[in-house]
CSV table of C-alpha atoms in Angstrom, one decimal:
chain,number,residue,atom,x,y,z
A,1,ASP,CA,0.0,0.0,-1.0
A,2,GLY,CA,1.6,3.4,-0.3
A,3,GLY,CA,1.9,6.0,2.5
A,4,ILE,CA,4.2,8.0,4.5
A,5,THR,CA,6.4,5.9,6.5
A,6,GLN,CA,8.4,8.1,9.7
A,7,SER,CA,11.0,6.6,12.1
A,8,PRO,CA,11.5,6.4,14.8
A,9,LYS,CA,8.0,6.6,16.3
A,10,TYR,CA,9.3,7.8,19.6
A,11,LEU,CA,12.9,9.4,19.8
A,12,PHE,CA,15.0,10.7,22.8
A,13,ARG,CA,17.3,13.9,22.4
A,14,LYS,CA,20.3,14.2,25.3
A,15,GLU,CA,21.5,17.7,25.3
A,16,GLY,CA,23.6,19.2,22.9
A,17,GLN,CA,23.3,16.0,20.9
A,18,ASN,CA,22.2,16.7,17.3
A,19,VAL,CA,19.0,13.9,16.2
A,20,THR,CA,17.9,12.7,12.4
A,21,LEU,CA,13.8,11.6,11.8
A,22,SER,CA,13.0,9.9,8.9
A,23,CYS,CA,10.3,10.6,6.8
A,24,GLU,CA,9.9,8.1,3.5
A,25,GLN,CA,6.7,7.7,1.3
A,26,ASN,CA,5.6,5.6,-1.9
A,27,LEU,CA,3.3,7.8,-3.5
A,28,ASN,CA,5.4,9.2,-6.0
A,29,HIS,CA,4.8,13.3,-4.2
A,30,ASP,CA,6.5,15.7,-5.7
A,31,ALA,CA,6.5,19.0,-2.6
A,32,MET,CA,7.2,17.4,0.9
A,33,TYR,CA,6.8,19.1,4.3
A,34,TRP,CA,8.0,18.9,7.8
A,35,TYR,CA,4.9,20.0,10.7
A,36,ARG,CA,5.4,20.6,14.3
A,37,GLN,CA,2.9,20.2,17.1
A,38,ASP,CA,2.8,21.0,20.0
A,39,PRO,CA,-0.1,21.5,22.4
A,40,GLY,CA,-3.1,24.1,21.7
A,41,GLN,CA,-0.7,25.2,18.7
A,42,GLY,CA,-1.6,23.3,15.4
A,43,LEU,CA,1.0,22.2,13.1
A,44,ARG,CA,3.8,25.0,12.2
A,45,LEU,CA,5.8,24.7,9.1
A,46,ILE,CA,9.7,23.9,9.4
A,47,TYR,CA,10.9,23.1,6.6
A,48,TYR,CA,9.4,22.2,2.7
A,49,SER,CA,11.3,21.0,-1.0
A,50,GLN,CA,9.0,21.0,-3.9
A,51,ILE,CA,11.0,19.0,-5.7
A,52,VAL,CA,14.8,17.2,-5.5
A,53,ASN,CA,16.8,18.6,-4.9
A,54,ASP,CA,15.9,22.6,-3.4
A,55,PHE,CA,13.7,23.0,0.5
A,56,GLN,CA,13.2,26.7,2.0
A,57,LYS,CA,12.4,27.5,5.1
A,58,GLY,CA,8.8,27.4,6.7
A,59,ASP,CA,7.4,29.7,9.7
A,60,ILE,CA,9.8,28.0,12.2
A,61,ALA,CA,13.5,26.7,10.8
A,62,GLU,CA,15.7,27.8,13.7
A,63,GLY,CA,17.5,25.3,14.7
A,64,TYR,CA,16.6,22.6,12.5
A,65,SER,CA,18.3,21.0,8.4
A,66,VAL,CA,16.8,18.6,5.9
A,67,SER,CA,17.6,17.4,2.8
A,68,ARG,CA,16.2,16.2,-0.3
A,69,GLU,CA,18.6,14.2,-2.1
A,70,LYS,CA,15.5,11.5,-2.9
A,71,LYS,CA,12.4,12.3,-4.0
A,72,GLU,CA,11.1,9.5,-1.8
A,73,SER,CA,13.0,10.7,1.4
A,74,PHE,CA,13.1,13.9,3.3
A,75,PRO,CA,15.0,13.4,6.9
A,76,LEU,CA,14.8,16.0,9.4
A,77,THR,CA,17.6,16.8,11.5
A,78,VAL,CA,17.0,18.2,15.2
A,79,THR,CA,20.5,20.5,15.8
A,80,SER,CA,21.7,21.2,18.9
A,81,ALA,CA,20.2,24.9,18.3
A,82,GLN,CA,16.7,23.8,19.1
A,83,LYS,CA,16.4,24.9,22.3
A,84,ASN,CA,13.2,23.4,23.1
A,85,PRO,CA,12.9,20.1,20.4
A,86,THR,CA,10.2,18.4,22.6
A,87,ALA,CA,7.3,17.9,20.2
A,88,PHE,CA,5.2,16.3,18.0
A,89,TYR,CA,6.7,15.7,15.0
A,90,LEU,CA,4.5,15.5,11.2
A,91,CYS,CA,5.9,14.6,7.4
A,92,ALA,CA,3.4,14.7,5.0
A,93,SER,CA,3.5,15.3,1.4
A,94,GLN,CA,2.3,16.5,-1.6
A,95,ASN,CA,1.2,16.5,-5.3
A,96,PRO,CA,1.9,18.7,-7.4
A,97,GLY,CA,-0.2,21.8,-8.4
A,98,PHE,CA,-2.8,24.3,-6.4
A,99,GLY,CA,-4.5,22.8,-3.5
A,100,GLU,CA,-4.1,19.6,-3.1
A,101,LYS,CA,-4.3,17.8,-0.2
A,102,LEU,CA,-1.4,16.6,2.1
A,103,PHE,CA,-1.1,13.2,2.9
A,104,PHE,CA,0.7,12.8,6.7
A,105,GLY,CA,3.4,9.9,8.3
A,106,SER,CA,1.5,8.9,12.0
A,107,GLY,CA,4.1,10.7,13.5
A,108,THR,CA,7.6,10.8,15.5
A,109,GLN,CA,7.3,11.7,19.3
A,110,LEU,CA,10.5,13.7,20.1
A,111,SER,CA,11.7,14.3,24.5
A,112,VAL,CA,14.3,15.7,25.7
A,113,LEU,CA,16.1,13.8,27.5
B,1,ALA,CA,-2.0,36.8,5.5
B,2,GLN,CA,-3.3,33.5,5.7
B,3,LYS,CA,-5.0,32.6,9.1
B,4,VAL,CA,-7.3,29.5,10.3
B,5,THR,CA,-8.7,30.8,13.4
B,6,GLN,CA,-10.7,27.2,15.7
B,7,ALA,CA,-12.0,29.4,18.7
B,8,GLN,CA,-13.3,25.6,20.2
B,9,THR,CA,-10.3,24.7,22.3
B,10,GLU,CA,-12.6,21.6,23.9
B,11,ILE,CA,-15.8,20.4,23.2
B,12,SER,CA,-17.6,17.4,25.6
B,13,VAL,CA,-20.6,16.3,23.7
B,14,VAL,CA,-22.8,12.3,24.3
B,15,GLU,CA,-23.0,10.1,21.8
B,16,LYS,CA,-25.9,10.5,18.7
B,17,GLU,CA,-25.6,14.7,20.7
B,18,ASP,CA,-24.8,16.8,17.0
B,19,VAL,CA,-21.4,19.0,17.5
B,20,THR,CA,-20.7,21.6,14.9
B,21,LEU,CA,-16.5,22.6,14.7
B,22,ASP,CA,-16.1,26.5,13.5
B,23,CYS,CA,-13.7,27.9,11.1
B,24,VAL,CA,-12.8,31.0,10.4
B,25,TYR,CA,-10.2,32.0,8.6
B,26,GLU,CA,-8.4,34.8,6.3
B,27,THR,CA,-7.2,35.4,3.4
B,28,ARG,CA,-6.8,38.8,0.5
B,29,ASP,CA,-6.7,35.8,-2.4
B,30,THR,CA,-10.6,34.4,-4.3
B,31,THR,CA,-9.1,31.8,-4.9
B,32,TYR,CA,-8.2,29.2,-2.3
B,33,TYR,CA,-8.8,25.8,-1.0
B,34,LEU,CA,-10.5,25.1,2.6
B,35,PHE,CA,-9.8,21.8,4.1
B,36,TRP,CA,-10.6,19.8,6.9
B,37,TYR,CA,-8.6,16.7,8.8
B,38,LYS,CA,-9.6,14.1,11.6
B,39,GLN,CA,-6.6,13.8,14.6
B,40,PRO,CA,-7.6,10.4,16.6
B,41,PRO,CA,-5.9,9.0,19.5
B,42,SER,CA,-2.8,7.4,16.7
B,43,GLY,CA,-1.4,10.6,15.6
B,44,GLU,CA,-1.8,10.8,12.5
B,45,LEU,CA,-3.6,13.0,10.2
B,46,VAL,CA,-6.8,12.1,7.8
B,47,PHE,CA,-8.2,14.2,4.9
B,48,LEU,CA,-12.3,14.8,5.1
B,49,ILE,CA,-12.8,17.1,2.7
B,50,ARG,CA,-11.2,20.0,0.5
B,51,ARG,CA,-13.6,22.9,-1.2
B,52,ASN,CA,-12.6,25.4,-3.4
B,53,SER,CA,-13.6,29.2,-2.7
B,54,PHE,CA,-15.9,29.5,-5.3
B,55,ASP,CA,-17.7,26.7,-4.4
B,56,GLU,CA,-20.5,27.6,-2.1
B,57,GLN,CA,-22.7,24.2,-1.3
B,58,ASN,CA,-22.4,23.1,1.2
B,59,GLU,CA,-21.5,19.1,1.2
B,60,ILE,CA,-23.3,16.0,3.3
B,61,SER,CA,-21.5,13.1,3.6
B,62,GLY,CA,-23.1,10.2,5.8
B,63,ARG,CA,-23.3,12.4,9.7
B,64,TYR,CA,-20.6,14.6,8.3
B,65,SER,CA,-21.4,18.0,6.5
B,66,TRP,CA,-19.6,21.0,5.9
B,67,ASN,CA,-20.8,24.3,5.6
B,68,PHE,CA,-19.3,27.3,3.8
B,69,GLN,CA,-20.0,30.5,3.9
B,70,LYS,CA,-18.1,33.1,2.0
B,71,SER,CA,-19.8,36.7,3.6
B,72,THR,CA,-18.7,35.5,6.6
B,73,SER,CA,-15.5,33.1,5.7
B,74,SER,CA,-16.7,30.8,7.3
B,75,PHE,CA,-16.4,26.8,7.0
B,76,ASN,CA,-17.7,25.1,10.1
B,77,PHE,CA,-18.2,21.1,10.4
B,78,THR,CA,-21.3,19.8,12.0
B,79,ILE,CA,-20.9,16.0,12.8
B,80,THR,CA,-24.8,14.0,13.5
B,81,ALA,CA,-25.3,11.9,16.2
B,82,SER,CA,-21.9,11.5,17.3
B,83,GLN,CA,-20.3,8.5,17.9
B,84,VAL,CA,-17.0,7.6,20.7
B,85,VAL,CA,-15.1,6.7,17.6
B,86,ASP,CA,-15.3,10.7,16.2
B,87,SER,CA,-13.3,11.6,19.2
B,88,ALA,CA,-10.3,13.4,17.5
B,89,VAL,CA,-8.1,16.4,17.2
B,90,TYR,CA,-9.6,18.3,14.2
B,91,PHE,CA,-8.1,20.4,11.8
B,92,CYS,CA,-9.2,23.6,9.3
B,93,ALA,CA,-7.0,24.5,6.9
B,94,LEU,CA,-6.3,27.2,4.5
B,95,SER,CA,-5.3,27.3,1.0
B,96,ASP,CA,-4.5,30.5,-1.1
B,97,LEU,CA,-2.4,31.9,-3.4
B,98,THR,CA,0.2,33.6,-1.9
B,99,GLY,CA,1.0,30.9,0.1
B,100,PHE,CA,1.5,28.8,-3.2
B,101,GLN,CA,1.0,25.1,-2.2
B,102,LYS,CA,1.6,25.5,1.8
B,103,LEU,CA,-1.4,24.0,4.2
B,104,VAL,CA,-2.1,26.9,6.8
B,105,PHE,CA,-3.8,25.1,10.3
B,106,GLY,CA,-5.9,26.2,12.7
B,107,THR,CA,-5.1,25.2,16.3
B,108,GLY,CA,-7.7,22.4,16.6
B,109,THR,CA,-10.4,21.2,18.6
B,110,ARG,CA,-10.6,18.3,20.6
B,111,LEU,CA,-13.7,16.8,20.6
B,112,LEU,CA,-13.7,13.8,24.0
B,113,VAL,CA,-17.6,12.4,22.8
B,114,SER,CA,-19.1,9.8,25.8
B,115,PRO,CA,-21.0,6.9,25.3
């Protein structure tokens, strides 16, 4: 079945450590997104990519980095510069075109030790 | 700037009650899309509906219905005869030409349906 796979489901970060969240899709979508979800704040856009080897900052990109070397993969690295990383992270993908819906993965819960 | 407001943080109802989730949006574009997503406890957001700005017809899908009113910039969602399985967080989202393909989400409404 086609879909988006995020791993791991739970991740713990030590202070000063970088961690990478995985996102893989087999929907053949060009666009991919990373959102951060905090209680009561909805979803906020971290980074997005509309095509391979290209990505753009979203509203809260500081302390995060991404790469898009393959169409299927869009990993997110939470760097040590992100001082408040505890949140639920959602990856999504989308067909090209205005008004297309997003397909979401099941998310990664990141916590700080 | 695009903005979506879901003023209801949490709603509690008893099974079989009808419930309406409010969504108010702001955009300067005349062409835009509105969405509703459901987030069950498992965490994955599930697409429910998409509506473009030129189609103000209300839509009904089983127990779900949506009321789109451009005059009040609202896109409200009603669940008729709610069930325990409807318990989830519901998000309204907006995509307009200014933001290209990106969706801007509201803060969500948590719906708790008790038996």
